[in-house]
CSV table of C-alpha atoms in Angstrom, one decimal:
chain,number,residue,atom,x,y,z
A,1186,UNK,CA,59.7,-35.7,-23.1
A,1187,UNK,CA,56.4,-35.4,-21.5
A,1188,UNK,CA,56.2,-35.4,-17.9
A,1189,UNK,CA,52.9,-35.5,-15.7
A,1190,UNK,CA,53.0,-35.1,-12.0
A,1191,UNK,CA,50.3,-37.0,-10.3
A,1192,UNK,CA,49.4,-36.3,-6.3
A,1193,UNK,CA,48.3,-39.6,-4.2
A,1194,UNK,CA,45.8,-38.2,-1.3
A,1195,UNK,CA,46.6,-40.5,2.3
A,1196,UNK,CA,44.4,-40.8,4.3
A,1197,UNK,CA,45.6,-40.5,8.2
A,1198,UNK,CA,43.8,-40.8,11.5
A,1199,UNK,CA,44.2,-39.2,14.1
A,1200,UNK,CA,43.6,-40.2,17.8
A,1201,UNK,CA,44.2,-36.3,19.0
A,1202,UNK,CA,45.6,-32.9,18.0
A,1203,UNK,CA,49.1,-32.2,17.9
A,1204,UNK,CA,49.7,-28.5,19.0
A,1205,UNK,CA,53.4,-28.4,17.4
A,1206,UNK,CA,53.6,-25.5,15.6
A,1207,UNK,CA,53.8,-27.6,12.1
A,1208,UNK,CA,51.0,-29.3,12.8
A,1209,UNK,CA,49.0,-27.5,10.5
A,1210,UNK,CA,51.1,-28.1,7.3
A,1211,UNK,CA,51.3,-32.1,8.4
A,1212,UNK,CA,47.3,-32.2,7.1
A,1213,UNK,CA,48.2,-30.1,4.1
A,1214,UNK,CA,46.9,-32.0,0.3
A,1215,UNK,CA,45.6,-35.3,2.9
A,1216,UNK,CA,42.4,-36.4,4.1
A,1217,UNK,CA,42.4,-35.9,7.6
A,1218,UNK,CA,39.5,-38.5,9.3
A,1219,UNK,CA,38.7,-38.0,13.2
A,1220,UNK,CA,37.3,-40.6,13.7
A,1221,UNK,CA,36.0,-39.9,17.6
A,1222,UNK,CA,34.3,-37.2,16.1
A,1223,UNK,CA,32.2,-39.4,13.4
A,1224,UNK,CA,31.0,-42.1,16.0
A,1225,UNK,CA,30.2,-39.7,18.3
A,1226,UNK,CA,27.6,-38.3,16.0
A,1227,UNK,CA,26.3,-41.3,14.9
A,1228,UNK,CA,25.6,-42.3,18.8
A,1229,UNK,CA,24.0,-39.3,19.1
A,1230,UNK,CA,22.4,-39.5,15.9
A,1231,UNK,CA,21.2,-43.1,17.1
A,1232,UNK,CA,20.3,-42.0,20.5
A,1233,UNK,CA,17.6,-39.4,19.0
A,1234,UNK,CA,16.3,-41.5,16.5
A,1235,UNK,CA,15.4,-44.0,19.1
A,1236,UNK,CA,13.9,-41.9,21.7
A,1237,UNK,CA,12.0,-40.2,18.8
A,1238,UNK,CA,11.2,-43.5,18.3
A,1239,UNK,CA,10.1,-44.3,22.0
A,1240,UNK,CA,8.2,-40.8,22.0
A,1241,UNK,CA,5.8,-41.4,19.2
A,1242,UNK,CA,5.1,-45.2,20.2
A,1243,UNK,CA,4.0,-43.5,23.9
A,1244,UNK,CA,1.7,-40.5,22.5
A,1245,UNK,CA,-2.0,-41.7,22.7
A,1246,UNK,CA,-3.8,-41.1,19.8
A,1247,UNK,CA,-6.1,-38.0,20.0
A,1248,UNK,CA,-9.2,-38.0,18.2
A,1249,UNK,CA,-8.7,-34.9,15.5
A,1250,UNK,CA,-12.6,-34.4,15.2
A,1251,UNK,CA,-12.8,-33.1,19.4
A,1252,UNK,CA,-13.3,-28.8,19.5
A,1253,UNK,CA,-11.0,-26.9,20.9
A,1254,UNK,CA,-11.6,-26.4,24.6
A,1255,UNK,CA,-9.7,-23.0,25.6
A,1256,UNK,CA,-8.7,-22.9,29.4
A,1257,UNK,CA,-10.4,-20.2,31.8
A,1258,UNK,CA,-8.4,-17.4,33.2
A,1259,UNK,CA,-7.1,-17.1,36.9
A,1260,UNK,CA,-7.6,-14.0,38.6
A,1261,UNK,CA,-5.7,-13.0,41.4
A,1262,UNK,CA,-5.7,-9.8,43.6
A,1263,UNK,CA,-2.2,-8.9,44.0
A,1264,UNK,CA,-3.1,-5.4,43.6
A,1265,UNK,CA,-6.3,-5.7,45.7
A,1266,UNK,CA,-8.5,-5.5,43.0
A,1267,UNK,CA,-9.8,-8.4,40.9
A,1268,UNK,CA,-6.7,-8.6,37.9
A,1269,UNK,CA,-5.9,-11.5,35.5
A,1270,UNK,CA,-2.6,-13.3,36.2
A,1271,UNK,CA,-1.2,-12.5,33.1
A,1272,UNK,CA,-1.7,-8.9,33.4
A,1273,UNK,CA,-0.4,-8.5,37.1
A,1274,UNK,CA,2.6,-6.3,37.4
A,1275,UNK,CA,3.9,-8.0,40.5
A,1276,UNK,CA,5.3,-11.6,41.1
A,1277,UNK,CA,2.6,-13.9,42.4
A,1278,UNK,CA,2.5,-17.6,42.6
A,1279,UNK,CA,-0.7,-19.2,42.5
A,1280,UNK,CA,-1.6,-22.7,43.8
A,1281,UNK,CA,-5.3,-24.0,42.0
A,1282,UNK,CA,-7.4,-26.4,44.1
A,1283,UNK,CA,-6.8,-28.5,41.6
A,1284,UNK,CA,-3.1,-29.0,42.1
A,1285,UNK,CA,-3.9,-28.7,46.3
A,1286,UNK,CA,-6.3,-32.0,45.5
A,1287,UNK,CA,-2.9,-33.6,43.6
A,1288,UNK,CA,-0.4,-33.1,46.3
A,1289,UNK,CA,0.2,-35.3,49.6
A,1290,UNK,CA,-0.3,-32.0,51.7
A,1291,UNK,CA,-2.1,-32.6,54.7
A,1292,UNK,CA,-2.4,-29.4,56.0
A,1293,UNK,CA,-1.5,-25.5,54.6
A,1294,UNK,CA,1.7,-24.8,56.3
A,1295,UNK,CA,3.0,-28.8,54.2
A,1296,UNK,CA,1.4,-27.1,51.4
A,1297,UNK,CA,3.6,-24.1,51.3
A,1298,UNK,CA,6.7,-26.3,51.3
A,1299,UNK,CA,5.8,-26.9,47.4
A,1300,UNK,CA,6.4,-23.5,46.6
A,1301,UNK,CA,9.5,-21.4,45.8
A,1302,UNK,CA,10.9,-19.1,47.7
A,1303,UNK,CA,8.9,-20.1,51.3
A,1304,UNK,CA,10.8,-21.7,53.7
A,1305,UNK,CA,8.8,-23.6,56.3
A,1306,UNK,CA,9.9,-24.3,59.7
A,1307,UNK,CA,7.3,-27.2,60.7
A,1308,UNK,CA,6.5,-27.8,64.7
A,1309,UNK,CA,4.4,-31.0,64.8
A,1310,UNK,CA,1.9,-32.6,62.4
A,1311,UNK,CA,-1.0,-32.0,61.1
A,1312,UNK,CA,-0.2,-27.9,61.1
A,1313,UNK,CA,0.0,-27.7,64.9
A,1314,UNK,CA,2.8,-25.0,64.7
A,1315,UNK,CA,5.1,-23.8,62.1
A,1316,UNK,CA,7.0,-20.6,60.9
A,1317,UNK,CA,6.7,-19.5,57.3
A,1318,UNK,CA,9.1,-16.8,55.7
A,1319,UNK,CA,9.7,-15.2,52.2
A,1320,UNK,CA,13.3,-14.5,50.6
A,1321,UNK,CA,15.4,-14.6,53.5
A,1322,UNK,CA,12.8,-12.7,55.7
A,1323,UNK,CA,11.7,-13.8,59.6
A,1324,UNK,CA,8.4,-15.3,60.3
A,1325,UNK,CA,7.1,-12.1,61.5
A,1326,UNK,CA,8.4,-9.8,58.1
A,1327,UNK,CA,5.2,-11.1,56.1
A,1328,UNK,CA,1.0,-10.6,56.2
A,1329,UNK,CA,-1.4,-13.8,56.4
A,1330,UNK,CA,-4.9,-12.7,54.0
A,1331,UNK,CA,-8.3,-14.7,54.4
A,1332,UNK,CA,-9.9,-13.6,51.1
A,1333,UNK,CA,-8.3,-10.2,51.4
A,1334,UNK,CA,-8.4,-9.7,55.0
A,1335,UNK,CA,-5.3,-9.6,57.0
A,1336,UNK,CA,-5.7,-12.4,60.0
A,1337,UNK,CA,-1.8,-12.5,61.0
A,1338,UNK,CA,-1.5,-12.7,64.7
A,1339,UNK,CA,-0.9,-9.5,66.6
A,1340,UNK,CA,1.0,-11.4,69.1
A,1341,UNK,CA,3.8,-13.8,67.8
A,1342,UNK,CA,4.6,-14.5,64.0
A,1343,UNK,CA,4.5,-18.5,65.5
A,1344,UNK,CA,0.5,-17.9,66.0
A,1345,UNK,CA,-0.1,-16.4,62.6
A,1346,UNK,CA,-1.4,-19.7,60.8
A,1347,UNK,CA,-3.8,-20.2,63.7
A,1348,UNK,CA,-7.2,-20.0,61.4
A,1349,UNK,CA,-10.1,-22.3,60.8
A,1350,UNK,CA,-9.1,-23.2,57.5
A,1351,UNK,CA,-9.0,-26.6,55.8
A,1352,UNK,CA,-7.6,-27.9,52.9
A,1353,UNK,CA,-11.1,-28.8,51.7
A,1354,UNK,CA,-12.0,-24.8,52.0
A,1355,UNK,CA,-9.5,-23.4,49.5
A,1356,UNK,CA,-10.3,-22.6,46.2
A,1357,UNK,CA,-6.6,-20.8,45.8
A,1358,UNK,CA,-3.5,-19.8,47.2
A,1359,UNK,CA,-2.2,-16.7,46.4
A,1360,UNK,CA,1.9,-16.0,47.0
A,1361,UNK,CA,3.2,-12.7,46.6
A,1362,UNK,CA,6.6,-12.0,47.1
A,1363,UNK,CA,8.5,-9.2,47.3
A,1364,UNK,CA,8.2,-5.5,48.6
A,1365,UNK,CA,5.5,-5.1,46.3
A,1366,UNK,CA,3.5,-7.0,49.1
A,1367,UNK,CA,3.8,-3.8,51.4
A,1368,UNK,CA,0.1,-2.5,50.1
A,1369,UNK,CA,-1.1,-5.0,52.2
A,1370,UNK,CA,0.5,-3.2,55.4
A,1371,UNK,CA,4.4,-2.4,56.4
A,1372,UNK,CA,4.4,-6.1,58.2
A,1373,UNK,CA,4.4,-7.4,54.7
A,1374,UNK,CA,8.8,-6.8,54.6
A,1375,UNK,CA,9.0,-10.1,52.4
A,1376,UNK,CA,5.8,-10.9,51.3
A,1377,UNK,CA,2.4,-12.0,51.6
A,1378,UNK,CA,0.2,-15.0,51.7
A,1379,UNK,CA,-3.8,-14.8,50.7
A,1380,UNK,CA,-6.1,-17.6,51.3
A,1381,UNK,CA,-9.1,-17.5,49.0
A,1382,UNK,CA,-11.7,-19.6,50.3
A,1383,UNK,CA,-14.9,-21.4,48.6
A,1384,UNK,CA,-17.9,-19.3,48.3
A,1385,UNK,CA,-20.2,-21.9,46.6
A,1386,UNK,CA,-19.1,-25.3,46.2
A,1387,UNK,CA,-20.3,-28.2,43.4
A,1388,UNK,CA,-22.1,-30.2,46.0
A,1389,UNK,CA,-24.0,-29.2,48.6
A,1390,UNK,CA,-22.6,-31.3,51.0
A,1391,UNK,CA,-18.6,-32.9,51.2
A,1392,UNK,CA,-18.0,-35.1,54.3
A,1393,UNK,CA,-14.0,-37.0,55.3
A,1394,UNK,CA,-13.3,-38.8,58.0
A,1395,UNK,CA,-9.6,-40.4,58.6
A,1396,UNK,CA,-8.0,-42.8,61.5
A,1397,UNK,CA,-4.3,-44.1,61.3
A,1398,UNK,CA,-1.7,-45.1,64.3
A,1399,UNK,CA,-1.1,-43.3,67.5
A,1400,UNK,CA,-5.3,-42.9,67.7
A,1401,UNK,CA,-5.3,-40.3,64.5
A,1402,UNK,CA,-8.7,-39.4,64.1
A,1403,UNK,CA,-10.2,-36.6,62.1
A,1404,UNK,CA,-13.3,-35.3,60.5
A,1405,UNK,CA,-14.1,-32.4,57.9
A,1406,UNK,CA,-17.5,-31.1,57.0
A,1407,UNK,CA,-18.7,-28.6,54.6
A,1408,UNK,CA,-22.2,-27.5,53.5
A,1409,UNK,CA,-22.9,-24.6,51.3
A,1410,UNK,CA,-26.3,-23.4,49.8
A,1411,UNK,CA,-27.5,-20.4,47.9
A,1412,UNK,CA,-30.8,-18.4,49.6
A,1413,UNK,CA,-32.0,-15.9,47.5
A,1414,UNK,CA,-29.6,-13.0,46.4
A,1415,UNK,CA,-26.9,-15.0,49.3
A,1416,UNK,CA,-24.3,-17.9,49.1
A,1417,UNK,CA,-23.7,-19.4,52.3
A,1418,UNK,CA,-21.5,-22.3,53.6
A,1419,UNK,CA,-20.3,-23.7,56.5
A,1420,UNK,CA,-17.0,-25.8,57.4
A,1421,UNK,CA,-16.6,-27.8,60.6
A,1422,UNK,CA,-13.2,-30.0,61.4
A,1423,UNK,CA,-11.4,-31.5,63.8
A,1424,UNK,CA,-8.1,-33.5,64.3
A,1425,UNK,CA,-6.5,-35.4,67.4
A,1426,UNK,CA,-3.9,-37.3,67.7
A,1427,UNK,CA,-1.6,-39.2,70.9
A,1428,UNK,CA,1.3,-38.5,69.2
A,1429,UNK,CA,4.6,-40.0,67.6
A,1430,UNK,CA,6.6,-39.7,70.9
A,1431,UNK,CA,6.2,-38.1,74.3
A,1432,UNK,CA,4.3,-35.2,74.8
A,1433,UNK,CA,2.8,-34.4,71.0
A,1434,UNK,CA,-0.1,-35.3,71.5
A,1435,UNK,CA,-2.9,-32.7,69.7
A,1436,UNK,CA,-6.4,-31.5,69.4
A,1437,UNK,CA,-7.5,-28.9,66.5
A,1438,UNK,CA,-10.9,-27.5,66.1
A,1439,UNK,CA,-12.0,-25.1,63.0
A,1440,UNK,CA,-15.5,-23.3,62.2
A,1441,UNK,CA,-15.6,-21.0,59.7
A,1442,UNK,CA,-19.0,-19.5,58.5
A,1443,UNK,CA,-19.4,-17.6,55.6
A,1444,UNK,CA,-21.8,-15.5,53.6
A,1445,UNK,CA,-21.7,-13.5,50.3
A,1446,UNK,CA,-24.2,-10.9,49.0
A,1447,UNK,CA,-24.4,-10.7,45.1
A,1448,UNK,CA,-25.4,-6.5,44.4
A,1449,UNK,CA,-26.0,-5.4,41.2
A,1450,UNK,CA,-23.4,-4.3,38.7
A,1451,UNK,CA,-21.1,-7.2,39.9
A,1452,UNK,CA,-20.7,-5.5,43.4
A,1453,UNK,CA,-20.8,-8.4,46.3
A,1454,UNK,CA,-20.2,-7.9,50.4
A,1455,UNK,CA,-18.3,-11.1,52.3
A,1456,UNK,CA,-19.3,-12.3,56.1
A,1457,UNK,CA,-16.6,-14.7,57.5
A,1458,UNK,CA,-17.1,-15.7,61.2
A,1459,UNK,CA,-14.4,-17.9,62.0
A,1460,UNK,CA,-13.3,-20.3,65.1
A,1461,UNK,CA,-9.9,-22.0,65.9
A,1462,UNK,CA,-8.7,-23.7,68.8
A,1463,UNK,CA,-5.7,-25.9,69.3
A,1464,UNK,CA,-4.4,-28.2,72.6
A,1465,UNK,CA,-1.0,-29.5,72.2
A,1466,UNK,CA,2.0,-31.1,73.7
A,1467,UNK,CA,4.9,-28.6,72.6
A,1468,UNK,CA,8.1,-31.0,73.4
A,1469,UNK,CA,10.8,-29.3,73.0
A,1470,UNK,CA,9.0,-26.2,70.6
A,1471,UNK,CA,10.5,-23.5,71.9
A,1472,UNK,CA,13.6,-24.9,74.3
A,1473,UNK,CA,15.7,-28.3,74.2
A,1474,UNK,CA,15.6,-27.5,78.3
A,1475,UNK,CA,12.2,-27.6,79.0
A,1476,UNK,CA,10.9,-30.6,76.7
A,1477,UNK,CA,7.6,-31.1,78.7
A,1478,UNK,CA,5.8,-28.0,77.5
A,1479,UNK,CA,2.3,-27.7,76.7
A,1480,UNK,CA,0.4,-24.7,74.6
A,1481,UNK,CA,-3.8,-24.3,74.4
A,1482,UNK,CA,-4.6,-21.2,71.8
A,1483,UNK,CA,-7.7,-19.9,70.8
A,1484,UNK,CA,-8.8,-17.6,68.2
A,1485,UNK,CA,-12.1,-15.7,67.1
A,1486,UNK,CA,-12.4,-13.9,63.9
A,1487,UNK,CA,-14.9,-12.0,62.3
A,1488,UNK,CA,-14.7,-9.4,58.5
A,1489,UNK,CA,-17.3,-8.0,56.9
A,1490,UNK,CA,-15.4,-7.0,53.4
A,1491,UNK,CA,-17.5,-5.1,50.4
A,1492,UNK,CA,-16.3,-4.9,46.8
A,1493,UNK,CA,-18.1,-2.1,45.0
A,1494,UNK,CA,-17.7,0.3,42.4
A,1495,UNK,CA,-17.7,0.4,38.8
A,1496,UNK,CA,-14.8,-0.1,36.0
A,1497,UNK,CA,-12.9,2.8,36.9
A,1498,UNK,CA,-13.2,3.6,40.7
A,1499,UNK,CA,-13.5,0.6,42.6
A,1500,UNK,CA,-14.3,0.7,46.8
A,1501,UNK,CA,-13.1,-2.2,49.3
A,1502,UNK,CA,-14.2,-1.1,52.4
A,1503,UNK,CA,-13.4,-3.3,54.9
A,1504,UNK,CA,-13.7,-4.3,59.4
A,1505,UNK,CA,-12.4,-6.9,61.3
A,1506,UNK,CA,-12.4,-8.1,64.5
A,1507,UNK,CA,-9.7,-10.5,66.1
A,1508,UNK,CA,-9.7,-11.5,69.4
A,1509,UNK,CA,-6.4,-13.9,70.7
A,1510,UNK,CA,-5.8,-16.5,73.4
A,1511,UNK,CA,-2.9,-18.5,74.4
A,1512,UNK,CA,-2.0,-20.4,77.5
A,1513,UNK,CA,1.7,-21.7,77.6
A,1514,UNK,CA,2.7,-24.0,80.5
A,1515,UNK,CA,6.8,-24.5,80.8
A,1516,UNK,CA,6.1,-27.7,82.7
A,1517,UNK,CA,3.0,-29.0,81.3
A,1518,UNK,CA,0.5,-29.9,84.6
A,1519,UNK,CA,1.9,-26.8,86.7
A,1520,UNK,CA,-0.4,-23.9,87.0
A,1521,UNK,CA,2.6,-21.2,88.4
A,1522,UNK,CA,4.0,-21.6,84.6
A,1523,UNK,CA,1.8,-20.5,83.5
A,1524,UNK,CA,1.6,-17.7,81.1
A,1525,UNK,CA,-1.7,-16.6,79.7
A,1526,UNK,CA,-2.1,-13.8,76.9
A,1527,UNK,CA,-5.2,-13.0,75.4
């Protein structure tokens, strides 16, 4: 008698996983189909085929025949001397002018907000007042550079963004963070900030004027010119404004001169003469108690920084001289509230 055993396959689905502990001879000699699992992939399988799909239809079509254009480097000077970014041992953060021209910033201390790490405590518009720190650190743990020079106020951390610098000025933004910052002095506990400014610009001349609600006015301009072995430019500004609400009302004024010397063998000495004054209604800056208080600062700066050397040894010799003023009234109008530092 011949016998022959013959072995049907059944398929079974399953809407989820038994965890008896038979459950894994139940799927012994069957077809086991999950069926989640398959149209699961197959959305997903869809979904990437479609935004491929979407992807390629939005690419313009680049003309193959262009050349190559290779970027330029950016050099920084996180170690004092000239370095490129990609060789610089310590973390720095570097804002172009080109992505200062993109953003909505209206003045540096707005700026700053863009970057990680800085936290800014903003007092007014338009860069009237405002406290910047690094990591965790206070408004007075870090050093404010103008093209290598330290200009942080001697007085009050609140005071150290009082320079004649405009947006229009900077060519970058150097951040460095970090105790690495400390060859810049032992007031740089969190970090540092250094401002480089424009030495030559593409046209001679770049004028802006603005106007807006609560009488905004402001003007910025900047001339530069080479004269023999010497590049020379010269910023003027200046910003007022009634104010949003009672007693913010501001005046800013900025002058900054500069000069550079090209020497031979890529050596070069910087001039910078700068001016910066600033009237303003500080309600409620400093005390919820005292919202009628009024502040009028003034500041003169002056460097004369060289870079010289050669490849191996390189000197930056550098003076400065800084000269504060600031006249707070607790009741704004009242002269025996006066307090006057300079």
């Amino acid at each position: 008698m011949k016998q022959t055993n013959m072995q049907t396959s059944v398929a079974l689905r399953f809407r989820r996983m038994t965890r008896k502990s038979y459950g894994a001879f139940n799927t012994m000699h069957r077809i086991i189909n999950i069926g989640t699992l398959t149209s699961l992939a197959l959305a997903c399988a869809y979904t990437s085929t479609v935004s491929a799909q979407n992807v390629a239809a939005s690419e313009p079509e680049y003309n193959l025949g262009e050349p190559d254009k290779e970027l330029t480097g950016v050099t920084v000077t996180a170690s004092k001397t000239a370095t490129p970014l990609n060789e610089a041992t310590r973390l720095v953060t570097v804002i172009s002018a080109r992505e200062i021209a993109q953003t909505p910033a209206r003045s540096i201390q707005e700026l700053l907000n863009y970057v990680a790490g800085i936290d800014v405590a903003q007092r007014g518009a338009q860069g009237v007042q405002a406290d910047v720190s690094i990591r965790g650190g206070s408004h007075e743990q870090i050093v404010i550079l103008l093209n290598g020079v330290n200009v942080s106020s001697s007085k009050s951390g609140h005071l150290s963004f009082d320079f004649p610098i405009n947006l229009s000025d900077i060519e970058r933004i150097e951040v460095l963070r970090g105790p690495s910052a400390l060859i810049y002095g032992t007031g740089a506990f969190s970090g540092a900030i250094n401002i480089i400014t424009k030495h030559s610009a593409e046209t001679s001349l770049y004028a802006k004027a603005t106007a807006g609600m609560h009488r905004l006015v402001g003007a910025e301009l900047r001339g530069a010119m080479t004269w023999g072995k010497t590049e020379n430019s010269l910023s003027l500004s200046r910003r007022s404004s009634a104010g949003y609400r009672t007693n913010t009302d501001y005046e800013i004024y900025n002058a900054l001169w500069q000069t550079r010397l090209n020497l031979p063998a890529e050596n070069k000495m910087d001039l910078q003469l700068g001016y910066n004054e600033k009237k303003f209604g500080a309600n409620s800056f400093y005390s919820a108690k005292y919202p009628n208080q009024y502040e009028h600062t003034q500041r003169m700066i002056a460097s004369l920084r060289g870079d010289l050397g050669g490849e191996r040894l390189r000197l930056l010799p550098t003076i400065y001289w800084d000269r504060e003023y600031d006249c707070f009234e607790l009741v704004r109008g009242t002269t025996s509230d006066r307090t006057t530092i300079s």
